[in-house]
Amino acid sequence: MVVSTKAIVISSLKYAESDLIVTCYTEVSGLKTYLLKRILSSKRGKLRTSHFQPLTQLEIVAFHKDKGTLEQIREAKVIIPYQTLHTNILKGTLVLFISEVLKNAIHEESNDVSLYKYLTDSLNWLDVNDEIANFHILFLLNLSSHLGFFPDHSTVEHSYFNLLEGNFQNKETNKYCKQGTLIEYFKLFFGINFDIMSQIKMHKKERLELLNLLLEYYQLHLHGFKKPKSVLILNQLFR
């Protein structure tokens, strides 16, 4: 079946001498993986290697067999040319981090228009803004809502956050209960958007601890989720 859809590139991997295997999150078909034959050696084809950088937003015409095999892309064009995401070193590292998170977190082929919109809105905001130190924290928190395990913050006034249960409690009930300054910072991220997140002032150490808290939360609630390797680079760049 020939499908025309918007798509976000999640990852690309060289295969054989001149092929690419590209995974995209598409607006109409969810997660899809494509084999792009001879793209690395062709100079006159309809597809360009530059189209398949991580998190590039495309309009594609693809052939979907929907049998769990590698699909084919016939045409692709960039629909949102980024100004800074692939040139700014800080944002480029965030791009690697986000692409790793999405690769680990999204496994369903069914489409989710709300998730697709959240991803595009987040990437477009990141591209044109500079106060981004807290971006990955808020991105992860809000992404968990679309993945089905957003924390219950109806009792956010309580001192403990239970990573396993995903809620706030007034006492410690298991080894996954955390309290202290870190949890007080965590509470500040509920109910805000990217435009005001820079008002939350944290030191590098606190931001790292909060990021690790969220990644541990993901590991508890997403089967097979692995801590992104790019975290190490991310922690070195943000202060």
mmCIF file of N, CA and C in Angstrom, residues 161-228:
data_model
loop_
_atom_site.group_PDB
_atom_site.id
_atom_site.type_symbol
_atom_site.label_atom_id
_atom_site.label_comp_id
_atom_site.label_asym_id
_atom_site.label_seq_id
_atom_site.Cartn_x
_atom_site.Cartn_y
_atom_site.Cartn_z
ATOM 1 N N PHE A 161 8.216 10.721 46.729
ATOM 2 C CA PHE A 161 7.759 10.269 45.413
ATOM 3 C C PHE A 161 8.132 8.806 45.264
ATOM 4 N N ASN A 162 7.131 7.977 44.994
ATOM 5 C CA ASN A 162 7.324 6.538 44.831
ATOM 6 C C ASN A 162 7.491 6.243 43.343
ATOM 7 N N LEU A 163 8.725 5.932 42.944
ATOM 8 C CA LEU A 163 9.013 5.669 41.529
ATOM 9 C C LEU A 163 8.262 4.458 41.002
ATOM 10 N N LEU A 164 8.089 3.452 41.830
ATOM 11 C CA LEU A 164 7.432 2.226 41.386
ATOM 12 C C LEU A 164 5.937 2.435 41.183
ATOM 13 N N GLU A 165 5.307 3.130 42.112
ATOM 14 C CA GLU A 165 3.861 3.374 42.032
ATOM 15 C C GLU A 165 3.530 4.605 41.194
ATOM 16 N N GLY A 166 4.505 5.489 41.033
ATOM 17 C CA GLY A 166 4.282 6.696 40.244
ATOM 18 C C GLY A 166 3.391 7.703 40.923
ATOM 19 N N ASN A 167 3.525 7.848 42.245
ATOM 20 C CA ASN A 167 2.707 8.831 42.959
ATOM 21 C C ASN A 167 3.472 9.431 44.141
ATOM 22 N N PHE A 168 2.865 10.456 44.720
ATOM 23 C CA PHE A 168 3.453 11.117 45.883
ATOM 24 C C PHE A 168 2.790 10.593 47.153
ATOM 25 N N GLN A 169 3.612 10.328 48.164
ATOM 26 C CA GLN A 169 3.129 9.720 49.402
ATOM 27 C C GLN A 169 3.643 10.504 50.613
ATOM 28 N N ASN A 170 2.959 10.321 51.735
ATOM 29 C CA ASN A 170 3.372 11.021 52.959
ATOM 30 C C ASN A 170 4.304 10.183 53.821
ATOM 31 N N LYS A 171 4.632 8.962 53.369
ATOM 32 C CA LYS A 171 5.576 8.131 54.107
ATOM 33 C C LYS A 171 6.286 7.176 53.152
ATOM 34 N N GLU A 172 7.390 6.620 53.603
ATOM 35 C CA GLU A 172 8.171 5.692 52.801
ATOM 36 C C GLU A 172 7.579 4.292 52.908
ATOM 37 N N THR A 173 7.264 3.692 51.757
ATOM 38 C CA THR A 173 6.636 2.361 51.760
ATOM 39 C C THR A 173 7.488 1.294 51.074
ATOM 40 N N ASN A 174 8.496 1.691 50.333
ATOM 41 C CA ASN A 174 9.408 0.725 49.704
ATOM 42 C C ASN A 174 10.710 1.431 49.342
ATOM 43 N N LYS A 175 11.642 0.683 48.768
ATOM 44 C CA LYS A 175 12.972 1.223 48.465
ATOM 45 C C LYS A 175 12.954 2.220 47.309
ATOM 46 N N TYR A 176 11.828 2.330 46.607
ATOM 47 C CA TYR A 176 11.722 3.247 45.476
ATOM 48 C C TYR A 176 11.191 4.625 45.874
ATOM 49 N N CYS A 177 10.975 4.850 47.155
ATOM 50 C CA CYS A 177 10.479 6.132 47.634
ATOM 51 C C CYS A 177 11.641 7.107 47.828
ATOM 52 N N LYS A 178 11.528 8.291 47.213
ATOM 53 C CA LYS A 178 12.566 9.305 47.305
ATOM 54 C C LYS A 178 11.984 10.575 47.928
ATOM 55 N N GLN A 179 12.808 11.280 48.687
ATOM 56 C CA GLN A 179 12.383 12.550 49.262
ATOM 57 C C GLN A 179 13.562 13.519 49.278
ATOM 58 N N GLY A 180 13.306 14.747 49.691
ATOM 59 C CA GLY A 180 14.372 15.723 49.817
ATOM 60 C C GLY A 180 14.312 16.813 48.759
ATOM 61 N N THR A 181 15.403 17.554 48.641
ATOM 62 C CA THR A 181 15.464 18.689 47.723
ATOM 63 C C THR A 181 15.198 18.283 46.282
ATOM 64 N N LEU A 182 15.714 17.121 45.882
ATOM 65 C CA LEU A 182 15.517 16.652 44.509
ATOM 66 C C LEU A 182 14.040 16.525 44.167
ATOM 67 N N ILE A 183 13.261 15.967 45.077
ATOM 68 C CA ILE A 183 11.823 15.788 44.835
ATOM 69 C C ILE A 183 11.105 17.135 44.832
ATOM 70 N N GLU A 184 11.576 18.073 45.624
ATOM 71 C CA GLU A 184 10.971 19.401 45.615
ATOM 72 C C GLU A 184 11.198 20.082 44.264
ATOM 73 N N TYR A 185 12.373 19.893 43.669
ATOM 74 C CA TYR A 185 12.606 20.406 42.315
ATOM 75 C C TYR A 185 11.718 19.680 41.304
ATOM 76 N N PHE A 186 11.602 18.379 41.460
ATOM 77 C CA PHE A 186 10.772 17.584 40.556
ATOM 78 C C PHE A 186 9.338 18.111 40.520
ATOM 79 N N LYS A 187 8.817 18.472 41.661
ATOM 80 C CA LYS A 187 7.441 18.963 41.747
ATOM 81 C C LYS A 187 7.220 20.224 40.911
ATOM 82 N N LEU A 188 8.265 21.027 40.756
ATOM 83 C CA LEU A 188 8.141 22.297 40.038
ATOM 84 C C LEU A 188 7.877 22.115 38.549
ATOM 85 N N PHE A 189 8.152 20.930 38.028
ATOM 86 C CA PHE A 189 7.995 20.689 36.590
ATOM 87 C C PHE A 189 6.572 20.285 36.198
ATOM 88 N N PHE A 190 5.731 20.022 37.173
ATOM 89 C CA PHE A 190 4.345 19.654 36.858
ATOM 90 C C PHE A 190 3.535 20.904 36.516
ATOM 91 N N GLY A 191 2.783 20.816 35.410
ATOM 92 C CA GLY A 191 1.872 21.892 35.043
ATOM 93 C C GLY A 191 2.519 23.083 34.372
ATOM 94 N N ILE A 192 3.769 22.963 33.914
ATOM 95 C CA ILE A 192 4.409 24.078 33.225
ATOM 96 C C ILE A 192 4.691 23.707 31.778
ATOM 97 N N ASN A 193 5.104 24.700 30.990
ATOM 98 C CA ASN A 193 5.481 24.439 29.602
ATOM 99 C C ASN A 193 6.921 24.866 29.367
ATOM 100 N N PHE A 194 7.400 24.642 28.161
ATOM 101 C CA PHE A 194 8.796 24.940 27.854
ATOM 102 C C PHE A 194 9.130 26.424 28.016
ATOM 103 N N ASP A 195 8.138 27.286 27.798
ATOM 104 C CA ASP A 195 8.403 28.720 27.837
ATOM 105 C C ASP A 195 8.811 29.219 29.219
ATOM 106 N N ILE A 196 8.369 28.562 30.265
ATOM 107 C CA ILE A 196 8.674 29.059 31.613
ATOM 108 C C ILE A 196 9.586 28.132 32.408
ATOM 109 N N MET A 197 10.040 27.052 31.790
ATOM 110 C CA MET A 197 10.855 26.088 32.544
ATOM 111 C C MET A 197 12.191 26.672 32.986
ATOM 112 N N SER A 198 12.692 27.708 32.289
ATOM 113 C CA SER A 198 13.972 28.314 32.662
ATOM 114 C C SER A 198 13.900 29.028 34.007
ATOM 115 N N GLN A 199 12.676 29.255 34.508
ATOM 116 C CA GLN A 199 12.513 29.879 35.824
ATOM 117 C C GLN A 199 12.908 28.925 36.949
ATOM 118 N N ILE A 200 13.002 27.643 36.641
ATOM 119 C CA ILE A 200 13.454 26.668 37.635
ATOM 120 C C ILE A 200 14.985 26.650 37.616
ATOM 121 N N LYS A 201 15.588 27.161 38.666
ATOM 122 C CA LYS A 201 17.037 27.298 38.722
ATOM 123 C C LYS A 201 17.637 26.122 39.483
ATOM 124 N N MET A 202 18.435 25.344 38.765
ATOM 125 C CA MET A 202 19.124 24.209 39.377
ATOM 126 C C MET A 202 20.592 24.231 38.992
ATOM 127 N N HIS A 203 21.423 23.683 39.863
ATOM 128 C CA HIS A 203 22.823 23.496 39.526
ATOM 129 C C HIS A 203 22.970 22.229 38.687
ATOM 130 N N LYS A 204 24.129 22.076 38.087
ATOM 131 C CA LYS A 204 24.402 20.921 37.225
ATOM 132 C C LYS A 204 24.174 19.603 37.960
ATOM 133 N N LYS A 205 24.647 19.521 39.198
ATOM 134 C CA LYS A 205 24.512 18.290 39.982
ATOM 135 C C LYS A 205 23.041 17.940 40.207
ATOM 136 N N GLU A 206 22.242 18.938 40.537
ATOM 137 C CA GLU A 206 20.817 18.698 40.791
ATOM 138 C C GLU A 206 20.097 18.270 39.519
ATOM 139 N N ARG A 207 20.455 18.901 38.405
ATOM 140 C CA ARG A 207 19.822 18.541 37.126
ATOM 141 C C ARG A 207 20.178 17.111 36.732
ATOM 142 N N LEU A 208 21.428 16.734 36.961
ATOM 143 C CA LEU A 208 21.857 15.366 36.669
ATOM 144 C C LEU A 208 21.102 14.359 37.530
ATOM 145 N N GLU A 209 20.955 14.664 38.798
ATOM 146 C CA GLU A 209 20.239 13.753 39.693
ATOM 147 C C GLU A 209 18.774 13.613 39.290
ATOM 148 N N LEU A 210 18.169 14.727 38.883
ATOM 149 C CA LEU A 210 16.763 14.674 38.474
ATOM 150 C C LEU A 210 16.616 13.907 37.158
ATOM 151 N N LEU A 211 17.558 14.088 36.247
ATOM 152 C CA LEU A 211 17.528 13.324 35.001
ATOM 153 C C LEU A 211 17.645 11.834 35.292
ATOM 154 N N ASN A 212 18.558 11.465 36.167
ATOM 155 C CA ASN A 212 18.721 10.048 36.517
ATOM 156 C C ASN A 212 17.478 9.495 37.201
ATOM 157 N N LEU A 213 16.811 10.328 37.992
ATOM 158 C CA LEU A 213 15.558 9.908 38.627
ATOM 159 C C LEU A 213 14.513 9.577 37.565
ATOM 160 N N LEU A 214 14.382 10.432 36.572
ATOM 161 C CA LEU A 214 13.394 10.210 35.514
ATOM 162 C C LEU A 214 13.750 8.986 34.665
ATOM 163 N N LEU A 215 15.024 8.803 34.397
ATOM 164 C CA LEU A 215 15.438 7.638 33.618
ATOM 165 C C LEU A 215 15.195 6.340 34.391
ATOM 166 N N GLU A 216 15.404 6.387 35.706
ATOM 167 C CA GLU A 216 15.079 5.224 36.529
ATOM 168 C C GLU A 216 13.571 4.962 36.500
ATOM 169 N N TYR A 217 12.791 6.033 36.530
ATOM 170 C CA TYR A 217 11.330 5.909 36.450
ATOM 171 C C TYR A 217 10.933 5.242 35.129
ATOM 172 N N TYR A 218 11.577 5.640 34.036
ATOM 173 C CA TYR A 218 11.310 5.032 32.728
ATOM 174 C C TYR A 218 11.675 3.544 32.739
ATOM 175 N N GLN A 219 12.800 3.226 33.338
ATOM 176 C CA GLN A 219 13.230 1.828 33.367
ATOM 177 C C GLN A 219 12.264 0.949 34.152
ATOM 178 N N LEU A 220 11.641 1.528 35.166
ATOM 179 C CA LEU A 220 10.680 0.772 35.965
ATOM 180 C C LEU A 220 9.352 0.564 35.238
ATOM 181 N N HIS A 221 9.019 1.482 34.336
ATOM 182 C CA HIS A 221 7.688 1.444 33.734
ATOM 183 C C HIS A 221 7.674 1.078 32.250
ATOM 184 N N LEU A 222 8.850 1.005 31.617
ATOM 185 C CA LEU A 222 8.924 0.603 30.217
ATOM 186 C C LEU A 222 9.823 -0.626 30.109
ATOM 187 N N HIS A 223 9.254 -1.731 29.724
ATOM 188 C CA HIS A 223 10.027 -2.976 29.609
ATOM 189 C C HIS A 223 11.155 -2.819 28.591
ATOM 190 N N GLY A 224 12.355 -3.129 29.004
ATOM 191 C CA GLY A 224 13.492 -3.095 28.102
ATOM 192 C C GLY A 224 14.111 -1.728 27.881
ATOM 193 N N PHE A 225 13.613 -0.706 28.586
ATOM 194 C CA PHE A 225 14.166 0.640 28.386
ATOM 195 C C PHE A 225 15.591 0.705 28.935
ATOM 196 N N LYS A 226 16.502 1.247 28.120
ATOM 197 C CA LYS A 226 17.903 1.353 28.509
ATOM 198 C C LYS A 226 18.295 2.821 28.656
ATOM 199 N N LYS A 227 19.167 3.076 29.604
ATOM 200 C CA LYS A 227 19.649 4.433 29.809
ATOM 201 C C LYS A 227 20.431 4.889 28.577
ATOM 202 N N PRO A 228 20.068 6.031 27.973
ATOM 203 C CA PRO A 228 20.759 6.497 26.762
ATOM 204 C C PRO A 228 22.247 6.740 27.003
#
